mmCIF file of C-alpha atoms in Angstrom:
data_model
loop_
_atom_site.group_PDB
_atom_site.id
_atom_site.type_symbol
_atom_site.label_atom_id
_atom_site.label_comp_id
_atom_site.label_asym_id
_atom_site.label_seq_id
_atom_site.Cartn_x
_atom_site.Cartn_y
_atom_site.Cartn_z
ATOM 1 C CA LEU A 1 -78.699 -25.641 -53.752
ATOM 2 C CA LEU A 2 -77.802 -28.495 -51.395
ATOM 3 C CA GLU A 3 -76.617 -26.116 -48.697
ATOM 4 C CA ARG A 4 -79.583 -23.776 -48.899
ATOM 5 C CA VAL A 5 -82.249 -26.508 -49.037
ATOM 6 C CA GLU A 6 -80.618 -28.006 -45.933
ATOM 7 C CA ALA A 7 -80.424 -24.614 -44.223
ATOM 8 C CA VAL A 8 -84.109 -23.770 -44.712
ATOM 9 C CA GLY A 9 -85.296 -27.256 -43.760
ATOM 10 C CA ALA A 10 -86.903 -27.870 -47.147
ATOM 11 C CA LYS A 11 -88.077 -31.086 -48.770
ATOM 12 C CA GLY A 12 -86.127 -30.424 -51.952
ATOM 13 C CA GLY A 13 -85.157 -27.937 -54.619
ATOM 14 C CA VAL A 14 -84.622 -27.350 -58.316
ATOM 15 C CA LEU A 15 -82.256 -24.927 -60.061
ATOM 16 C CA VAL A 16 -82.270 -24.524 -63.830
ATOM 17 C CA ALA A 17 -80.538 -21.866 -65.946
ATOM 18 C CA MET A 18 -80.774 -20.884 -69.603
ATOM 19 C CA HIS A 19 -79.189 -18.652 -72.197
ATOM 20 C CA PRO A 20 -82.299 -16.705 -73.242
ATOM 21 C CA ALA A 21 -81.270 -15.991 -76.841
ATOM 22 C CA THR A 22 -80.476 -19.603 -77.737
ATOM 23 C CA GLY A 23 -82.579 -21.656 -75.332
ATOM 24 C CA GLU A 24 -79.481 -23.597 -74.225
ATOM 25 C CA ILE A 25 -80.014 -25.111 -70.770
ATOM 26 C CA LEU A 26 -76.705 -24.374 -69.047
ATOM 27 C CA VAL A 27 -77.389 -26.192 -65.777
ATOM 28 C CA SER A 28 -80.188 -28.261 -64.300
ATOM 29 C CA ALA A 29 -79.921 -29.524 -60.736
ATOM 30 C CA THR A 30 -82.338 -31.328 -58.426
ATOM 31 C CA VAL A 31 -81.888 -32.154 -54.745
ATOM 32 C CA ARG A 32 -84.260 -34.126 -52.513
ATOM 33 C CA ARG A 33 -84.396 -34.865 -48.801
ATOM 34 C CA SER A 34 -84.248 -38.645 -48.382
ATOM 35 C CA ALA A 35 -86.176 -40.728 -45.854
ATOM 36 C CA ASP A 36 -83.155 -40.505 -43.526
ATOM 37 C CA GLY A 37 -83.422 -36.725 -43.537
ATOM 38 C CA VAL A 38 -80.278 -36.085 -45.587
ATOM 39 C CA VAL A 39 -80.461 -33.762 -48.603
ATOM 40 C CA ARG A 40 -78.877 -35.419 -51.639
ATOM 41 C CA ILE A 41 -78.522 -34.823 -55.374
ATOM 42 C CA SER A 42 -81.332 -36.539 -57.250
ATOM 43 C CA SER A 43 -81.027 -38.226 -60.639
ATOM 44 C CA GLU A 44 -84.567 -37.158 -61.562
ATOM 45 C CA HIS A 45 -84.707 -34.238 -64.006
ATOM 46 C CA ARG A 46 -87.441 -32.519 -61.995
ATOM 47 C CA ALA A 47 -87.092 -29.296 -63.980
ATOM 48 C CA VAL A 48 -89.186 -31.016 -66.661
ATOM 49 C CA THR A 49 -90.978 -33.877 -64.874
ATOM 50 C CA TRP A 50 -92.328 -32.061 -61.790
ATOM 51 C CA THR A 51 -95.338 -29.758 -61.853
ATOM 52 C CA TYR A 52 -96.166 -27.229 -59.162
ATOM 53 C CA GLU A 53 -98.272 -24.123 -58.691
ATOM 54 C CA PRO A 54 -95.822 -21.287 -59.383
ATOM 55 C CA GLY A 55 -97.362 -18.517 -57.290
ATOM 56 C CA SER A 56 -96.330 -14.913 -57.783
ATOM 57 C CA ILE A 57 -93.637 -15.558 -60.385
ATOM 58 C CA ILE A 58 -96.567 -15.759 -62.810
ATOM 59 C CA LYS A 59 -97.507 -12.112 -62.140
ATOM 60 C CA PRO A 60 -95.072 -10.619 -64.694
ATOM 61 C CA LEU A 61 -96.677 -12.869 -67.314
ATOM 62 C CA THR A 62 -100.109 -11.573 -66.293
ATOM 63 C CA VAL A 63 -98.827 -7.997 -66.399
ATOM 64 C CA SER A 64 -97.317 -8.523 -69.834
ATOM 65 C CA ALA A 65 -100.802 -9.278 -71.160
ATOM 66 C CA ILE A 66 -102.172 -6.183 -69.414
ATOM 67 C CA LEU A 67 -99.495 -4.014 -71.029
ATOM 68 C CA ASP A 68 -99.718 -5.663 -74.456
ATOM 69 C CA ARG A 69 -103.456 -5.105 -74.657
ATOM 70 C CA ALA A 70 -103.141 -1.500 -73.429
ATOM 71 C CA VAL A 71 -105.294 -2.150 -70.370
ATOM 72 C CA ALA A 72 -102.743 -0.202 -68.315
ATOM 73 C CA ALA A 73 -99.219 1.234 -68.453
ATOM 74 C CA PRO A 74 -96.451 0.709 -65.855
ATOM 75 C CA ASP A 75 -97.209 4.098 -64.290
ATOM 76 C CA THR A 76 -101.020 3.739 -64.303
ATOM 77 C CA VAL A 77 -102.331 4.280 -60.768
ATOM 78 C CA ARG A 78 -105.295 2.599 -59.128
ATOM 79 C CA GLU A 79 -106.666 2.226 -55.617
ATOM 80 C CA VAL A 80 -105.725 -1.106 -54.060
ATOM 81 C CA PRO A 81 -107.567 -2.276 -50.911
ATOM 82 C CA PRO A 82 -105.994 -4.793 -48.510
ATOM 83 C CA ARG A 83 -108.620 -7.436 -49.314
ATOM 84 C CA LEU A 84 -110.823 -8.310 -52.255
ATOM 85 C CA LYS A 85 -113.809 -10.652 -52.387
ATOM 86 C CA VAL A 86 -114.283 -12.486 -55.675
ATOM 87 C CA HIS A 87 -117.121 -14.979 -56.013
ATOM 88 C CA ASP A 88 -116.898 -17.108 -52.842
ATOM 89 C CA ALA A 89 -113.254 -16.342 -51.952
ATOM 90 C CA THR A 90 -111.430 -13.455 -50.302
ATOM 91 C CA PHE A 91 -107.939 -12.524 -51.502
ATOM 92 C CA SER A 92 -105.506 -10.452 -49.453
ATOM 93 C CA ASP A 93 -102.054 -8.910 -49.559
ATOM 94 C CA SER A 94 -99.153 -9.780 -47.307
ATOM 95 C CA PRO A 95 -98.070 -7.844 -45.393
ATOM 96 C CA PHE A 96 -101.379 -6.166 -44.599
ATOM 97 C CA HIS A 97 -101.785 -2.554 -45.725
ATOM 98 C CA GLU A 98 -104.495 0.057 -45.711
ATOM 99 C CA THR A 99 -106.104 1.046 -49.003
ATOM 100 C CA VAL A 100 -103.327 2.641 -51.067
ATOM 101 C CA GLU A 101 -102.820 4.050 -54.540
ATOM 102 C CA LEU A 102 -100.304 1.953 -56.487
ATOM 103 C CA THR A 103 -98.941 2.058 -60.003
ATOM 104 C CA LEU A 104 -98.867 -1.198 -61.944
ATOM 105 C CA ALA A 105 -95.086 -1.202 -61.415
ATOM 106 C CA ASP A 106 -95.623 -0.813 -57.643
ATOM 107 C CA ILE A 107 -97.997 -3.778 -57.694
ATOM 108 C CA ILE A 108 -95.261 -5.983 -59.159
ATOM 109 C CA ARG A 109 -92.545 -4.538 -56.911
ATOM 110 C CA ARG A 110 -94.643 -5.257 -53.809
ATOM 111 C CA SER A 111 -96.163 -8.455 -55.282
ATOM 112 C CA SER A 112 -99.698 -7.292 -54.508
ATOM 113 C CA ASN A 113 -102.234 -10.071 -55.016
ATOM 114 C CA VAL A 114 -105.174 -7.671 -54.831
ATOM 115 C CA GLY A 115 -103.683 -5.195 -57.295
ATOM 116 C CA THR A 116 -102.828 -7.939 -59.776
ATOM 117 C CA ILE A 117 -106.330 -9.411 -59.543
ATOM 118 C CA LEU A 118 -107.995 -6.031 -60.074
ATOM 119 C CA TRP A 119 -106.052 -5.458 -63.298
ATOM 120 C CA ALA A 120 -106.534 -9.090 -64.399
ATOM 121 C CA HIS A 121 -110.282 -8.615 -64.048
ATOM 122 C CA ASP A 122 -110.071 -5.654 -66.428
ATOM 123 C CA LEU A 123 -107.968 -7.774 -68.793
ATOM 124 C CA GLY A 124 -110.404 -10.706 -68.849
ATOM 125 C CA ALA A 125 -110.100 -14.475 -68.766
ATOM 126 C CA GLU A 126 -109.746 -15.099 -72.496
ATOM 127 C CA ALA A 127 -106.873 -12.620 -72.907
ATOM 128 C CA LEU A 128 -105.056 -13.962 -69.834
ATOM 129 C CA HIS A 129 -105.443 -17.552 -70.997
ATOM 130 C CA GLU A 130 -104.229 -16.686 -74.496
ATOM 131 C CA GLN A 131 -101.118 -14.940 -73.202
ATOM 132 C CA LEU A 132 -100.185 -17.732 -70.799
ATOM 133 C CA ARG A 133 -100.573 -20.275 -73.611
ATOM 134 C CA GLU A 134 -98.301 -18.184 -75.823
ATOM 135 C CA PHE A 135 -95.676 -18.228 -73.082
ATOM 136 C CA GLY A 136 -95.877 -22.031 -73.237
ATOM 137 C CA LEU A 137 -97.922 -22.912 -70.178
ATOM 138 C CA GLY A 138 -100.163 -25.961 -70.439
ATOM 139 C CA SER A 139 -98.108 -27.853 -73.035
ATOM 140 C CA VAL A 140 -94.753 -29.597 -73.274
ATOM 141 C CA THR A 141 -91.811 -27.624 -74.615
ATOM 142 C CA ASP A 142 -89.759 -28.438 -77.720
ATOM 143 C CA LEU A 143 -87.141 -30.124 -75.538
ATOM 144 C CA ASP A 144 -88.411 -33.631 -76.420
ATOM 145 C CA PHE A 145 -87.334 -35.042 -73.049
ATOM 146 C CA PRO A 146 -88.848 -38.399 -71.965
ATOM 147 C CA GLY A 147 -91.503 -37.989 -69.304
ATOM 148 C CA GLU A 148 -91.780 -34.225 -69.680
ATOM 149 C CA ALA A 149 -94.939 -32.928 -68.012
ATOM 150 C CA SER A 150 -97.309 -30.466 -69.663
ATOM 151 C CA GLY A 151 -98.715 -28.884 -66.522
ATOM 152 C CA ILE A 152 -102.338 -27.793 -66.254
ATOM 153 C CA LEU A 153 -103.893 -24.681 -67.763
ATOM 154 C CA HIS A 154 -107.590 -25.293 -68.350
ATOM 155 C CA PRO A 155 -109.355 -23.532 -71.245
ATOM 156 C CA ALA A 156 -110.932 -20.248 -70.174
ATOM 157 C CA GLY A 157 -114.374 -21.699 -70.905
ATOM 158 C CA ARG A 158 -113.875 -24.173 -68.058
ATOM 159 C CA TRP A 159 -112.743 -21.616 -65.489
ATOM 160 C CA SER A 160 -114.762 -21.265 -62.302
ATOM 161 C CA GLY A 161 -115.716 -18.030 -60.571
ATOM 162 C CA THR A 162 -112.352 -17.902 -58.798
ATOM 163 C CA SER A 163 -110.115 -19.151 -61.639
ATOM 164 C CA LEU A 164 -109.281 -15.721 -63.066
ATOM 165 C CA PRO A 165 -108.027 -14.243 -59.770
ATOM 166 C CA THR A 166 -106.176 -17.383 -58.694
ATOM 167 C CA ILE A 167 -104.486 -18.048 -62.044
ATOM 168 C CA ALA A 168 -103.476 -14.374 -62.342
ATOM 169 C CA ILE A 169 -101.421 -14.781 -59.149
ATOM 170 C CA GLY A 170 -100.133 -18.294 -59.888
ATOM 171 C CA GLN A 171 -102.514 -20.614 -58.043
ATOM 172 C CA GLY A 172 -104.972 -22.968 -59.735
ATOM 173 C CA VAL A 173 -102.483 -23.486 -62.572
ATOM 174 C CA SER A 174 -99.555 -25.907 -62.615
ATOM 175 C CA THR A 175 -96.311 -25.593 -64.536
ATOM 176 C CA THR A 176 -92.923 -27.232 -64.773
ATOM 177 C CA PRO A 177 -89.847 -25.257 -63.726
ATOM 178 C CA LEU A 178 -88.695 -25.386 -67.363
ATOM 179 C CA GLN A 179 -91.934 -23.810 -68.628
ATOM 180 C CA MET A 180 -91.460 -20.853 -66.275
ATOM 181 C CA LEU A 181 -87.784 -20.562 -67.248
ATOM 182 C CA VAL A 182 -88.690 -20.481 -70.951
ATOM 183 C CA ALA A 183 -91.406 -17.865 -70.312
ATOM 184 C CA TYR A 184 -88.922 -15.619 -68.516
ATOM 185 C CA SER A 185 -86.375 -16.206 -71.252
ATOM 186 C CA ALA A 186 -88.962 -14.817 -73.664
ATOM 187 C CA LEU A 187 -89.161 -11.649 -71.555
ATOM 188 C CA ALA A 188 -85.348 -11.479 -71.462
ATOM 189 C CA ASN A 189 -85.146 -12.123 -75.216
ATOM 190 C CA GLY A 190 -87.224 -9.164 -76.379
ATOM 191 C CA GLY A 191 -90.511 -11.070 -76.401
ATOM 192 C CA VAL A 192 -89.231 -14.042 -78.428
ATOM 193 C CA ARG A 193 -89.715 -17.437 -76.742
ATOM 194 C CA PRO A 194 -86.719 -19.701 -77.398
ATOM 195 C CA ALA A 195 -86.902 -23.455 -77.918
ATOM 196 C CA PRO A 196 -84.995 -25.136 -75.059
ATOM 197 C CA THR A 197 -82.128 -27.544 -75.785
ATOM 198 C CA LEU A 198 -80.111 -29.872 -73.539
ATOM 199 C CA VAL A 199 -77.444 -30.942 -76.049
ATOM 200 C CA LEU A 200 -75.524 -29.115 -78.768
ATOM 201 C CA GLY A 201 -75.436 -32.140 -81.060
ATOM 202 C CA THR A 202 -74.062 -35.630 -81.534
ATOM 203 C CA ARG A 203 -70.939 -37.347 -82.914
ATOM 204 C CA ASP A 204 -71.005 -40.511 -84.959
ATOM 205 C CA ASP A 205 -68.480 -43.358 -84.711
ATOM 206 C CA ASP A 206 -66.107 -41.471 -86.987
ATOM 207 C CA GLY A 207 -66.186 -38.403 -84.767
ATOM 208 C CA VAL A 208 -68.223 -36.326 -87.193
ATOM 209 C CA PHE A 209 -70.254 -33.757 -85.267
ATOM 210 C CA GLU A 210 -73.818 -33.031 -86.264
ATOM 211 C CA ALA A 211 -75.385 -30.009 -84.610
ATOM 212 C CA ARG A 212 -78.833 -30.457 -83.140
ATOM 213 C CA ARG A 213 -81.323 -28.541 -85.186
ATOM 214 C CA PRO A 214 -82.938 -26.039 -82.819
ATOM 215 C CA GLY A 215 -86.692 -25.905 -82.513
ATOM 216 C CA PRO A 216 -88.615 -22.869 -83.702
ATOM 217 C CA SER A 217 -88.606 -19.669 -81.671
ATOM 218 C CA LEU A 218 -91.915 -17.864 -81.248
ATOM 219 C CA SER A 219 -92.682 -14.170 -80.844
ATOM 220 C CA VAL A 220 -95.071 -13.834 -77.912
ATOM 221 C CA LEU A 221 -94.769 -10.124 -77.079
ATOM 222 C CA PRO A 222 -93.601 -6.887 -78.707
ATOM 223 C CA ALA A 223 -90.032 -6.072 -77.675
ATOM 224 C CA ALA A 224 -91.168 -2.794 -76.096
ATOM 225 C CA VAL A 225 -93.625 -4.602 -73.816
ATOM 226 C CA ALA A 226 -91.013 -7.181 -72.796
ATOM 227 C CA ALA A 227 -88.611 -4.341 -71.942
ATOM 228 C CA GLU A 228 -91.277 -2.651 -69.787
ATOM 229 C CA VAL A 229 -91.841 -5.864 -67.828
ATOM 230 C CA VAL A 230 -88.099 -6.392 -67.321
ATOM 231 C CA GLY A 231 -87.825 -2.809 -66.089
ATOM 232 C CA MET A 232 -90.583 -3.434 -63.560
ATOM 233 C CA MET A 233 -88.864 -6.608 -62.387
ATOM 234 C CA GLU A 234 -85.615 -4.723 -61.902
ATOM 235 C CA GLN A 235 -87.402 -2.676 -59.239
ATOM 236 C CA VAL A 236 -88.464 -5.923 -57.519
ATOM 237 C CA VAL A 237 -84.791 -6.689 -56.896
ATOM 238 C CA ALA A 238 -83.726 -3.096 -56.245
ATOM 239 C CA SER A 239 -86.302 -2.280 -53.553
ATOM 240 C CA GLY A 240 -89.131 -4.847 -53.538
ATOM 241 C CA THR A 241 -89.620 -8.438 -52.438
ATOM 242 C CA GLY A 242 -86.442 -9.686 -54.173
ATOM 243 C CA THR A 243 -83.664 -7.606 -52.608
ATOM 244 C CA ARG A 244 -81.804 -10.760 -51.496
ATOM 245 C CA ALA A 245 -81.258 -11.574 -55.189
ATOM 246 C CA GLN A 246 -78.995 -8.570 -55.759
ATOM 247 C CA VAL A 247 -75.628 -9.403 -57.334
ATOM 248 C CA SER A 248 -72.750 -6.974 -56.860
ATOM 249 C CA GLY A 249 -71.761 -5.280 -60.100
ATOM 250 C CA TYR A 250 -74.884 -6.298 -62.024
ATOM 251 C CA ARG A 251 -78.356 -4.964 -62.655
ATOM 252 C CA VAL A 252 -80.697 -7.846 -61.847
ATOM 253 C CA ALA A 253 -84.375 -8.204 -62.789
ATOM 254 C CA GLY A 254 -86.544 -10.900 -61.282
ATOM 255 C CA LYS A 255 -89.581 -11.954 -59.319
ATOM 256 C CA THR A 256 -90.274 -13.844 -56.110
ATOM 257 C CA GLY A 257 -92.958 -16.472 -55.687
ATOM 258 C CA THR A 258 -94.513 -17.906 -52.533
ATOM 259 C CA ALA A 259 -97.230 -20.401 -53.417
ATOM 260 C CA TRP A 260 -99.537 -22.563 -51.355
ATOM 261 C CA LYS A 261 -98.833 -26.229 -52.136
ATOM 262 C CA PRO A 262 -101.894 -28.355 -52.886
ATOM 263 C CA ARG A 263 -102.378 -31.475 -50.811
ATOM 264 C CA PRO A 264 -102.963 -34.950 -52.269
ATOM 265 C CA GLU A 265 -106.392 -35.113 -50.625
ATOM 266 C CA GLY A 266 -107.383 -31.777 -52.184
ATOM 267 C CA GLY A 267 -107.221 -28.171 -51.028
ATOM 268 C CA TYR A 268 -104.265 -26.461 -49.422
ATOM 269 C CA GLY A 269 -104.833 -27.218 -45.753
ATOM 270 C CA GLU A 270 -105.861 -23.615 -45.177
ATOM 271 C CA GLY A 271 -108.571 -24.642 -42.719
ATOM 272 C CA SER A 272 -106.093 -26.546 -40.568
ATOM 273 C CA GLY A 273 -103.667 -23.654 -40.305
ATOM 274 C CA ASN A 274 -100.928 -25.995 -41.540
ATOM 275 C CA ILE A 275 -100.068 -24.829 -45.059
ATOM 276 C CA ASP A 276 -97.063 -26.056 -47.034
ATOM 277 C CA TYR A 277 -95.345 -23.664 -49.438
ATOM 278 C CA VAL A 278 -93.285 -23.747 -52.610
ATOM 279 C CA ALA A 279 -90.865 -20.804 -52.701
ATOM 280 C CA SER A 280 -89.231 -19.590 -55.888
ATOM 281 C CA PHE A 281 -87.208 -16.859 -57.498
ATOM 282 C CA VAL A 282 -86.568 -16.363 -61.181
ATOM 283 C CA GLY A 283 -84.210 -13.674 -62.382
ATOM 284 C CA MET A 284 -82.055 -12.448 -65.235
ATOM 285 C CA LEU A 285 -78.835 -10.495 -65.584
ATOM 286 C CA PRO A 286 -77.534 -8.123 -66.667
ATOM 287 C CA ALA A 287 -80.997 -6.595 -66.792
ATOM 288 C CA GLU A 288 -80.112 -4.191 -69.604
ATOM 289 C CA ASP A 289 -79.108 -7.089 -71.921
ATOM 290 C CA PRO A 290 -79.806 -10.442 -70.247
ATOM 291 C CA LYS A 291 -77.346 -13.240 -70.933
ATOM 292 C CA LEU A 292 -78.525 -15.579 -68.180
ATOM 293 C CA VAL A 293 -81.927 -16.523 -66.773
ATOM 294 C CA VAL A 294 -82.002 -18.621 -63.593
ATOM 295 C CA LEU A 295 -84.968 -20.219 -61.812
ATOM 296 C CA VAL A 296 -84.717 -21.544 -58.253
ATOM 297 C CA VAL A 297 -87.595 -23.498 -56.691
ATOM 298 C CA VAL A 298 -87.520 -24.627 -53.043
ATOM 299 C CA ASP A 299 -90.092 -27.266 -52.102
ATOM 300 C CA GLU A 300 -91.657 -26.964 -48.635
ATOM 301 C CA PRO A 301 -89.187 -24.720 -46.803
ATOM 302 C CA ALA A 302 -89.669 -24.341 -43.059
ATOM 303 C CA LEU A 303 -92.213 -21.702 -42.062
ATOM 304 C CA SER A 304 -89.488 -19.432 -40.645
ATOM 305 C CA THR A 305 -88.089 -18.899 -44.165
ATOM 306 C CA TYR A 306 -90.973 -19.944 -46.398
ATOM 307 C CA SER A 307 -91.068 -16.981 -48.785
ATOM 308 C CA GLY A 308 -89.448 -16.857 -52.213
ATOM 309 C CA GLY A 309 -87.494 -13.792 -51.150
ATOM 310 C CA ARG A 310 -85.947 -15.626 -48.188
ATOM 311 C CA ALA A 311 -85.672 -19.244 -49.331
ATOM 312 C CA ALA A 312 -84.915 -18.959 -53.060
ATOM 313 C CA ALA A 313 -83.549 -15.498 -53.912
ATOM 314 C CA PRO A 314 -80.260 -15.969 -51.974
ATOM 315 C CA ILE A 315 -79.536 -19.109 -54.033
ATOM 316 C CA PHE A 316 -79.907 -17.067 -57.214
ATOM 317 C CA ALA A 317 -77.525 -14.436 -55.853
ATOM 318 C CA ASP A 318 -74.933 -17.054 -54.844
#
């Protein structure tokens, strides 16, 4: 993480990994670039205290709601234009493409904003909000860590005309890295969201060990739907935006994210042409029976390597 954050000229980075069946956090690392320009290990547990807009790594969560409510199947085809106007905003895909016919699986593999928004519109705001809440967004986890942030997921009744399309693609909603890791662990764990833990237990002065009582797990998706989403994410790594996350000898499933970073004064700086990004990759392996889920978030990488596929996916693979 230190080496890669330095190499891509980023402001910082977070890496956190979990055993999806148990919720055990196996590693949590944070690095920050200091005022002197040197990237160093940070003592802050930013995996739980930092909130950010996750970008496209939220799309599999959106798609899981689409599949669960039978709005579409992985092989359902629809026409996807290069741009889409919703309310007072225009959304586009990168790289640019002509109008094409894409399956829902293709939309995830290519990380199509327009395709995701079209299906999210058919799904509806209430269903999307409900599914994201079930994944754990908008509230603290069961970790019980001091200073843990809850993120922001406004009730659907407060959404504006552009909230549905932006939230469906991971903007206009803020999460902690741990929340996204737990959500992906639910996908890896057959639709059952585990309660995260940092310690196995404690010993008293006599050396007697007392195991920590795990928090409750929660079923958020049918196992068949979770398996469909994992299968779609495997194609992301095989031939989509996440090919740099491939690991020799393993089937890997995952998703890239490249999000605009909001500015303290409001907005994203889109009018100035000077946009900062948060790049991420979250993946699991082996895809056929995941034993490890890893999230990598790179804060403000240089524009030459700003995408999740370039800045974050190689860290996962390493």
